[in-house]
Structures are given as structure tokens and as C-alpha cells.
mmCIF file of C-alpha atoms in Angstrom:
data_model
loop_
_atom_site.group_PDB
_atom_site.id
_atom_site.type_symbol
_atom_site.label_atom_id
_atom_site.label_comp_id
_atom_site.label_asym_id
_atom_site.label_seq_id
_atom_site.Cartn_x
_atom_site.Cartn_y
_atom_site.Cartn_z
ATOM 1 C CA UNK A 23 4.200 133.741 120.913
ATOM 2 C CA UNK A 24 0.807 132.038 121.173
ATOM 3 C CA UNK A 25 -0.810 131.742 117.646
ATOM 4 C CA UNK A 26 -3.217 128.990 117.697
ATOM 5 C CA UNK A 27 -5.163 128.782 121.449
ATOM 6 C CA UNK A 28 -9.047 128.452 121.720
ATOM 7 C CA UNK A 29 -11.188 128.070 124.872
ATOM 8 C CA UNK A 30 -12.491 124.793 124.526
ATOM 9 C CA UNK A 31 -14.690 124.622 128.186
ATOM 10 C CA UNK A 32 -15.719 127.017 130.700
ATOM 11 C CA UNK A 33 -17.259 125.687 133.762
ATOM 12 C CA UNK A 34 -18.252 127.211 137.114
ATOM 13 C CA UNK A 35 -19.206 126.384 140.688
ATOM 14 C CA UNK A 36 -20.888 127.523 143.733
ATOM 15 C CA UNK A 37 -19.397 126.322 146.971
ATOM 16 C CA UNK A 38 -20.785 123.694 148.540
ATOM 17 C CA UNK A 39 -20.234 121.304 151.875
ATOM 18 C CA UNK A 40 -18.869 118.031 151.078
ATOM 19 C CA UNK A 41 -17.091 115.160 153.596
ATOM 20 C CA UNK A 42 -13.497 114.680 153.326
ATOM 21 C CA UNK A 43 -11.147 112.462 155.733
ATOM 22 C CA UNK A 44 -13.718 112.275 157.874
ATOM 23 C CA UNK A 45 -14.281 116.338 157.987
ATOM 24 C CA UNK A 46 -16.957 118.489 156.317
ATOM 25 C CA UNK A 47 -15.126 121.159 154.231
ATOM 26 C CA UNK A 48 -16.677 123.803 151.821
ATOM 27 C CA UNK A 49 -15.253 123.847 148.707
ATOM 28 C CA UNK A 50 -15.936 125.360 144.881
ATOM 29 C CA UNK A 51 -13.845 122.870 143.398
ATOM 30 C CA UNK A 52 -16.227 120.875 141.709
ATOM 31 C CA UNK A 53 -16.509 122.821 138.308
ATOM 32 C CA UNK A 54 -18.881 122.100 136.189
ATOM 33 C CA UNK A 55 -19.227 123.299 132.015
ATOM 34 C CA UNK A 56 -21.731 125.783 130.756
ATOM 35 C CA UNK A 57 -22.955 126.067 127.722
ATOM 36 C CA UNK A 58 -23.658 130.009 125.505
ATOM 37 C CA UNK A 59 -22.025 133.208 126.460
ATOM 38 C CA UNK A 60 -21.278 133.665 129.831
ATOM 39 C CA UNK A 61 -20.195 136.859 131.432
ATOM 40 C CA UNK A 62 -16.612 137.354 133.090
ATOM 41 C CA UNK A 63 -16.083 140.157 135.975
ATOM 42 C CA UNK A 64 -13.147 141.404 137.056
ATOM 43 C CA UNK A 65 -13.686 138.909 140.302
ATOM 44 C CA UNK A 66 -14.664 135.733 138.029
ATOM 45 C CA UNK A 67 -17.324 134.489 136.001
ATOM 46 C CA UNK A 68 -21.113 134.284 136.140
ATOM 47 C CA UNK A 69 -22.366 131.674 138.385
ATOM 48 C CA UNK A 70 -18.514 131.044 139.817
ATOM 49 C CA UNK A 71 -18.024 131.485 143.429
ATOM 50 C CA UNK A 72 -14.756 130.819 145.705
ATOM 51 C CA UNK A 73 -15.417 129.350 149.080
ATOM 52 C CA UNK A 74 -12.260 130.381 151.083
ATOM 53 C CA UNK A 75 -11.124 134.211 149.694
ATOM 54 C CA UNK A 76 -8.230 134.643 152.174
ATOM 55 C CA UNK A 77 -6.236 131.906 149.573
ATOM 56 C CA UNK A 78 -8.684 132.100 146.442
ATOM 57 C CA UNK A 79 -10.355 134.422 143.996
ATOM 58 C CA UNK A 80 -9.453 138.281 143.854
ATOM 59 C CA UNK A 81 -7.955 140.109 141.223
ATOM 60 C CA UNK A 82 -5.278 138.181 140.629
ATOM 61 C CA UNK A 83 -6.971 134.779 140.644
ATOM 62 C CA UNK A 84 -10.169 135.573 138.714
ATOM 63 C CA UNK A 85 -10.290 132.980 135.849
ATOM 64 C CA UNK A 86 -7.875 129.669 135.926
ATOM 65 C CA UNK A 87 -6.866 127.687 133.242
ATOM 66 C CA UNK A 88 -5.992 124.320 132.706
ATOM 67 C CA UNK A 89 -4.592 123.324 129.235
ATOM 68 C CA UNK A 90 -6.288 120.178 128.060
ATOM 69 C CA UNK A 91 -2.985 119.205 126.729
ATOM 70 C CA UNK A 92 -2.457 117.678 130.139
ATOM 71 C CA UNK A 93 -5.310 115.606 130.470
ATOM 72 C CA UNK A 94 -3.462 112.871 128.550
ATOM 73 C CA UNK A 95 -0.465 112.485 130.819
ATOM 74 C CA UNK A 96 -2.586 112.624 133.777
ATOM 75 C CA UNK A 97 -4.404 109.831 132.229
ATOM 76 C CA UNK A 98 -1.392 107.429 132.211
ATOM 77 C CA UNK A 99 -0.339 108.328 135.374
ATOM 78 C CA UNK A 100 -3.650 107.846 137.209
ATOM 79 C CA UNK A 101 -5.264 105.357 134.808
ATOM 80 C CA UNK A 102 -8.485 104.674 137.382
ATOM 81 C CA UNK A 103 -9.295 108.075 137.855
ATOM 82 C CA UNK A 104 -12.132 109.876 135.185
ATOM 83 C CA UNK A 105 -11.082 113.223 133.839
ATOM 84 C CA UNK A 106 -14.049 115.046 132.711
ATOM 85 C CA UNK A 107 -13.389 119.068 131.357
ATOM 86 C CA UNK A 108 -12.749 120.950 135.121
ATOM 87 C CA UNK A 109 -11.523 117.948 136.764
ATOM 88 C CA UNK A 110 -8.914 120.615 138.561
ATOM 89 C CA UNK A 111 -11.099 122.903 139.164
ATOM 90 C CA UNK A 112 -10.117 125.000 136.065
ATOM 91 C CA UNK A 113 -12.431 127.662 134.752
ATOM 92 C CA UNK A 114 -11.275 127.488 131.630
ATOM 93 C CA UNK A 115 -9.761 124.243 129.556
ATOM 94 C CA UNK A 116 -7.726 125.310 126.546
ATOM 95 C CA UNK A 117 -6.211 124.225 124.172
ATOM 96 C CA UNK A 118 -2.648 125.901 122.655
ATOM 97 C CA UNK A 119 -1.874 127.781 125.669
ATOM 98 C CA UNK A 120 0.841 126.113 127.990
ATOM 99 C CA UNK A 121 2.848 127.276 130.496
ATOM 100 C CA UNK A 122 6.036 127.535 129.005
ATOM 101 C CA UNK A 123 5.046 129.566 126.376
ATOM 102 C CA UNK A 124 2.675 131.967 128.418
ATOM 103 C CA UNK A 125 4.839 135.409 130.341
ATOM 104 C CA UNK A 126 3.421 137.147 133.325
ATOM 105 C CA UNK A 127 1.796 140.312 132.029
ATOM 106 C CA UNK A 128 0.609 138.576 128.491
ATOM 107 C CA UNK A 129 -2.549 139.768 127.605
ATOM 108 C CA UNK A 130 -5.619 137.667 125.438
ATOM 109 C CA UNK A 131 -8.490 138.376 124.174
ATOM 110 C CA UNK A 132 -11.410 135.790 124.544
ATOM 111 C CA UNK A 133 -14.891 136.763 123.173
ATOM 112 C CA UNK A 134 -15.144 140.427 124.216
ATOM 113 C CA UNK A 135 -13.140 140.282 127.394
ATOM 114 C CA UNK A 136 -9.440 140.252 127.741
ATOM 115 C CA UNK A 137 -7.021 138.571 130.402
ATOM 116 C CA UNK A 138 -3.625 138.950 132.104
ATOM 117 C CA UNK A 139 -1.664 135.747 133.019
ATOM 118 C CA UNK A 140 -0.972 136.875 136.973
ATOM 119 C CA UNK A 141 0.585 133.221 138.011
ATOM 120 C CA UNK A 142 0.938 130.259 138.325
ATOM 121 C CA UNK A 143 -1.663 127.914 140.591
ATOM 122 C CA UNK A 144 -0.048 125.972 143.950
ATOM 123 C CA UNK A 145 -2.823 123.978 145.340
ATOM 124 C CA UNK A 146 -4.587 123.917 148.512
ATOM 125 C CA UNK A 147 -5.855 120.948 149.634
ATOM 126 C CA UNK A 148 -9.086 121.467 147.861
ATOM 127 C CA UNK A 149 -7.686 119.630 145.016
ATOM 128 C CA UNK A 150 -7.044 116.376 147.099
ATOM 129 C CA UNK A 151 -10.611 116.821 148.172
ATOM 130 C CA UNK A 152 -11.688 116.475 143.956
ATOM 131 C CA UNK A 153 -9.325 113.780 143.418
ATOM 132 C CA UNK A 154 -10.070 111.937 147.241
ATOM 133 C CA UNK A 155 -6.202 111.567 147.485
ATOM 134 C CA UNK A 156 -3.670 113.008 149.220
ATOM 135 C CA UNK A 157 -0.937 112.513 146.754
ATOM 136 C CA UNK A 158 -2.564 114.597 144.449
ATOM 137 C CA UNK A 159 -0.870 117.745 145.868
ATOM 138 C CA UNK A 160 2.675 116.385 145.704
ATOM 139 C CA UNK A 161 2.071 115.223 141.790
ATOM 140 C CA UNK A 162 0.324 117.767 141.076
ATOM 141 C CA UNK A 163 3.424 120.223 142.076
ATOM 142 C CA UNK A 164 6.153 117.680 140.837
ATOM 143 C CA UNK A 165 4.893 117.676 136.831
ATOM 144 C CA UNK A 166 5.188 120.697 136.260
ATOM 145 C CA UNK A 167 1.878 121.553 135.111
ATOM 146 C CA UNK A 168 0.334 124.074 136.964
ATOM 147 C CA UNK A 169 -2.226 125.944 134.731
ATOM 148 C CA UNK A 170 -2.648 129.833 134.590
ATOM 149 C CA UNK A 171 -4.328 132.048 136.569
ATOM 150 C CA UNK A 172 -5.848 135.297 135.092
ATOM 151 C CA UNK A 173 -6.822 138.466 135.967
ATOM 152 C CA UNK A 174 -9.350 140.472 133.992
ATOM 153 C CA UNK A 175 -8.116 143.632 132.156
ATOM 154 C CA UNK A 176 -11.725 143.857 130.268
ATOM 155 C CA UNK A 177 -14.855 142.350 131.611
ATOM 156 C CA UNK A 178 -16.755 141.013 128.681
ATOM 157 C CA UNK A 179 -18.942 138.056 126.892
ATOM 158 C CA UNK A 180 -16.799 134.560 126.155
ATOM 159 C CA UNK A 181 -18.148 131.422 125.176
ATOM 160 C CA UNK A 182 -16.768 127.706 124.833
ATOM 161 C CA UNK A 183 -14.753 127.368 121.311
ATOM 162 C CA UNK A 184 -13.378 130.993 121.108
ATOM 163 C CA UNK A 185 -9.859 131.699 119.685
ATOM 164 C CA UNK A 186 -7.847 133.204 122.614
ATOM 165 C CA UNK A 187 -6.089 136.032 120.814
ATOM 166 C CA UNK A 188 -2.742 136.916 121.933
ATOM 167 C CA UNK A 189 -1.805 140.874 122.300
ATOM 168 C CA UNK A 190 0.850 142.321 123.964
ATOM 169 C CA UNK A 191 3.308 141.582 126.344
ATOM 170 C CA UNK A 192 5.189 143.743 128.986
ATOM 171 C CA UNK A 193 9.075 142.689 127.455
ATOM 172 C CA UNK A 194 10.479 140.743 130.732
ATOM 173 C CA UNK A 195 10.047 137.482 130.018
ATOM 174 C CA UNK A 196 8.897 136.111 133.132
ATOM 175 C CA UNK A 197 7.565 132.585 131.963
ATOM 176 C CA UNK A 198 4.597 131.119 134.044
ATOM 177 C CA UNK A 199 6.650 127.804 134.386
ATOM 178 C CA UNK A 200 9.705 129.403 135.262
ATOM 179 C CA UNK A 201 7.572 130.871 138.678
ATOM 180 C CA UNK A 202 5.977 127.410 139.255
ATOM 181 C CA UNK A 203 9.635 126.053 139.121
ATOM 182 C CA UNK A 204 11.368 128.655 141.661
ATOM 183 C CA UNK A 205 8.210 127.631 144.026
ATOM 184 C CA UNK A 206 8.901 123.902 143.985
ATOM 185 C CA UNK A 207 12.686 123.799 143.460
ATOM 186 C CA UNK A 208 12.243 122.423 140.389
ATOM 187 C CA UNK A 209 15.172 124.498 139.005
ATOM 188 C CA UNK A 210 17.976 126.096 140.977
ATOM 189 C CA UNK A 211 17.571 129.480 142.421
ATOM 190 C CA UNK A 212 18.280 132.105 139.759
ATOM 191 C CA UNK A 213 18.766 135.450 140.978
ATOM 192 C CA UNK A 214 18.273 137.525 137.668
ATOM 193 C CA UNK A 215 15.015 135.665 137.584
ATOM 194 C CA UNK A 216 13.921 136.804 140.799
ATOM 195 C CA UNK A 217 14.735 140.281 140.623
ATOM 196 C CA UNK A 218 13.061 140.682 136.805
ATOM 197 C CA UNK A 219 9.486 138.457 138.765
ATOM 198 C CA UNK A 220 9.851 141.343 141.190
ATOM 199 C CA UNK A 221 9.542 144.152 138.566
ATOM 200 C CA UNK A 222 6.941 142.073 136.876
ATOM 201 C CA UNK A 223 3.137 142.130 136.793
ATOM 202 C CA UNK A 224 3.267 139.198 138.698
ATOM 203 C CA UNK A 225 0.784 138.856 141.554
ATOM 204 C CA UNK A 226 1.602 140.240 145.110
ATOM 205 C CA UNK A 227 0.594 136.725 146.265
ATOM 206 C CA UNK A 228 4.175 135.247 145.035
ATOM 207 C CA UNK A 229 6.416 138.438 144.799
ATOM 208 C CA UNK A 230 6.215 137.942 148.663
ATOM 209 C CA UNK A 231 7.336 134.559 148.349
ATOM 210 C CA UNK A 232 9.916 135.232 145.371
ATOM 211 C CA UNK A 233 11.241 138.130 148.214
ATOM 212 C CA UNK A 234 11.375 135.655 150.850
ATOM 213 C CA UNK A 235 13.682 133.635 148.280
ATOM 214 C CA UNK A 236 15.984 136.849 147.810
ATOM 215 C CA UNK A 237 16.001 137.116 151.522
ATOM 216 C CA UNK A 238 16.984 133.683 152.105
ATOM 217 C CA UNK A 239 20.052 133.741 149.283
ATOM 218 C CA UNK A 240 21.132 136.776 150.338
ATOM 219 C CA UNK A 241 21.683 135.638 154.180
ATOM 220 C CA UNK A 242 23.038 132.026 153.500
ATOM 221 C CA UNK A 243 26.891 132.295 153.809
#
């Protein structure tokens, strides 16, 4: 159970045009952090905007996190890059609230609001556009560390520094890593996993992928 996790930065984005591989793209990758109480929607927070909605935003992808926990390991492995609070396009950088220990369907209070982990983020290209490299994607999918997205059960005031309270849970114990791991292959297919993610609050998003999975076992000879 999560006991100790705080919001440490929130930072927003408009989109905006910007030139990548020799293409202008529109992208609201480029968070920046804001400073006081700022207001969180059931779509996302004040002054955040997503660019493309047909794979960003909604309900289930209204606030991401990115535990600054990471930021270290990144680090090492890309020594020449700078990693400044939102540098993958989180909304939120925590601290105290990893992957492995958050389920789909926890809920948290922050400030006055309260949020419902909903998945795990798989990257678009967008984030090779923030890093200007391709790799990016591929890493980014092979560690492991893919961040949370929320959805908003209670729209409310938050501000950087509050304690995200853990409370309650929906029993299944459908880990946020353990859905990043059937999507890469990280781990082998598990089939009690994918039916309990398909009675879970997990998004729609990826209980159509975790079905194409269950179609895909259940056809191989």
C-alpha cells in the first residue's frame, strides 16, 4: 500500500507546432511546472491541452505521472541529455508512487481532488519528438518504467508538494507494471492476469488490446 507519496511538480502545456525529422508536428509534450493551486477537471488540468485526442487525453488519460524516482536511471543511461521536472511529458512528478506498487482502480487523494490509476502510458512518437531521438520509444518501453495515467474521480484544487493520500482499492490486484509488461512481452502471457485486467477498472483503451491477447492464445494450437 502507498504510505509515503507527495506531488512534487505539476506542469502543463498548450500544443504547439514544432519541426521534427524534417516534418512540422503539433505536439503538447513540452510540459512545463506551475507554481500555486491549480485546478484539475475531469479532462485534465488548467492550462493543459492534448494536441491529438484520437490517442491522448479523455477520461482515462486525464493527469499522467511520472515518478521522479526514475529520473536517476535515465540519467546514467542518457548521460548528455538534461532532465528538467516534465521531461516526459508528465503532468505530475512524484515521488513514492511507482508502478509496481500502484493497482488499476486505486484511488488518491491530492489537494481536494482525487484520482484513479486507469493505465499504464505506451508512447507515441511525441516522446521522440521531446527527446529528438528515435530510440527513445524502444527504451522507453524496454525499462519498464512507464508512469501512471489517471482519471479524475473528484475535480478539485492540488498544488506542488501535496501528500498523495492513498484510499481504497477495488481487491483485484491488477498492478500497473504487470499491464505495461503483458504490452511489451516483458513477461510471459498469463491468462489469469488477463481475464482479472478484463474485469478491472482498467481503461477500454487496453482491455481491447489485453482481448486481442486472449484471442490470440486462445487460437494458437
Amino acid at each position: 500500500m502507498i504510505t509515503d507519496a507527495r506531488l512534487v511538480t505539476i506542469c502543463v502545456a498548450r500544443p504547439k507546432l514544432v519541426l521534427f525529422e524534417g516534418r512540422t508536428v503539433q505536439t503538447a509534450i513540452f510540459k512545463t511546472p506551475v507554481t500555486g493551486k491549480i485546478e484539475l477537471k475531469k479532462l485534465n488540468l488548467a492550462g493543459d491541452k492534448q494536441a491529438d485526442l484520437t490517442v491522448h487525453g479523455g477520461p482515462d488519460k486525464a493527469v499522467y505521472s511520472y515518478p521522479l524516482e526514475h529520473y536517476e536511471w535515465w540519467q546514467e543511461q542518457l548521460p548528455g541529455v538534461e532532465f528538467e521536472h516534465g521531461k516526459f511529458g508528465e503532468n505530475f512528478t512524484t515521488t513514492g508512487l511507482l508502478e509496481e506498487d500502484v493497482y488499476i482502480g486505486d484511488e488518491f487523494s491530492v489537494g481536494s481532488a482525487v484520482i484513479k490509476a486507469a493505465q499504464p502510458r505506451i508512447p507515441c512518437y511525441k516522446l521522440a519528438v521531446k527527446f529528438k531521438r528515435s530510440d527513445i520509444i524502444k527504451r522507453f518501453l524496454k525499462s519498464g518504467r512507464s508512469g501512471i495515467y489517471f482519471s479524475v474521480v473528484e475535480e478539485g484544487e492540488l498544488s506542488p508538494g501535496d501528500e498523495i493520500k492513498f484510499l481504497r482499492s477495488d481487491g483485484l490486484g491488477i498492478g500497473v507494471h504487470a499491464i505495461a509488461d503483458l504490452f511489451t512481452g516483458r513477461s510471459p502471457l498469463d491468462t489469469d492476469l488477463i481475464e482479472r485486467a478484463l474485469d478491472s477498472q482498467l481503461a477500454d483503451q487496453m482491455k481491447m488490446f489485453i482481448k486481442g491477447l486472449r484471442i490470440s492464445h486462445d487460437s494458437s494450437p
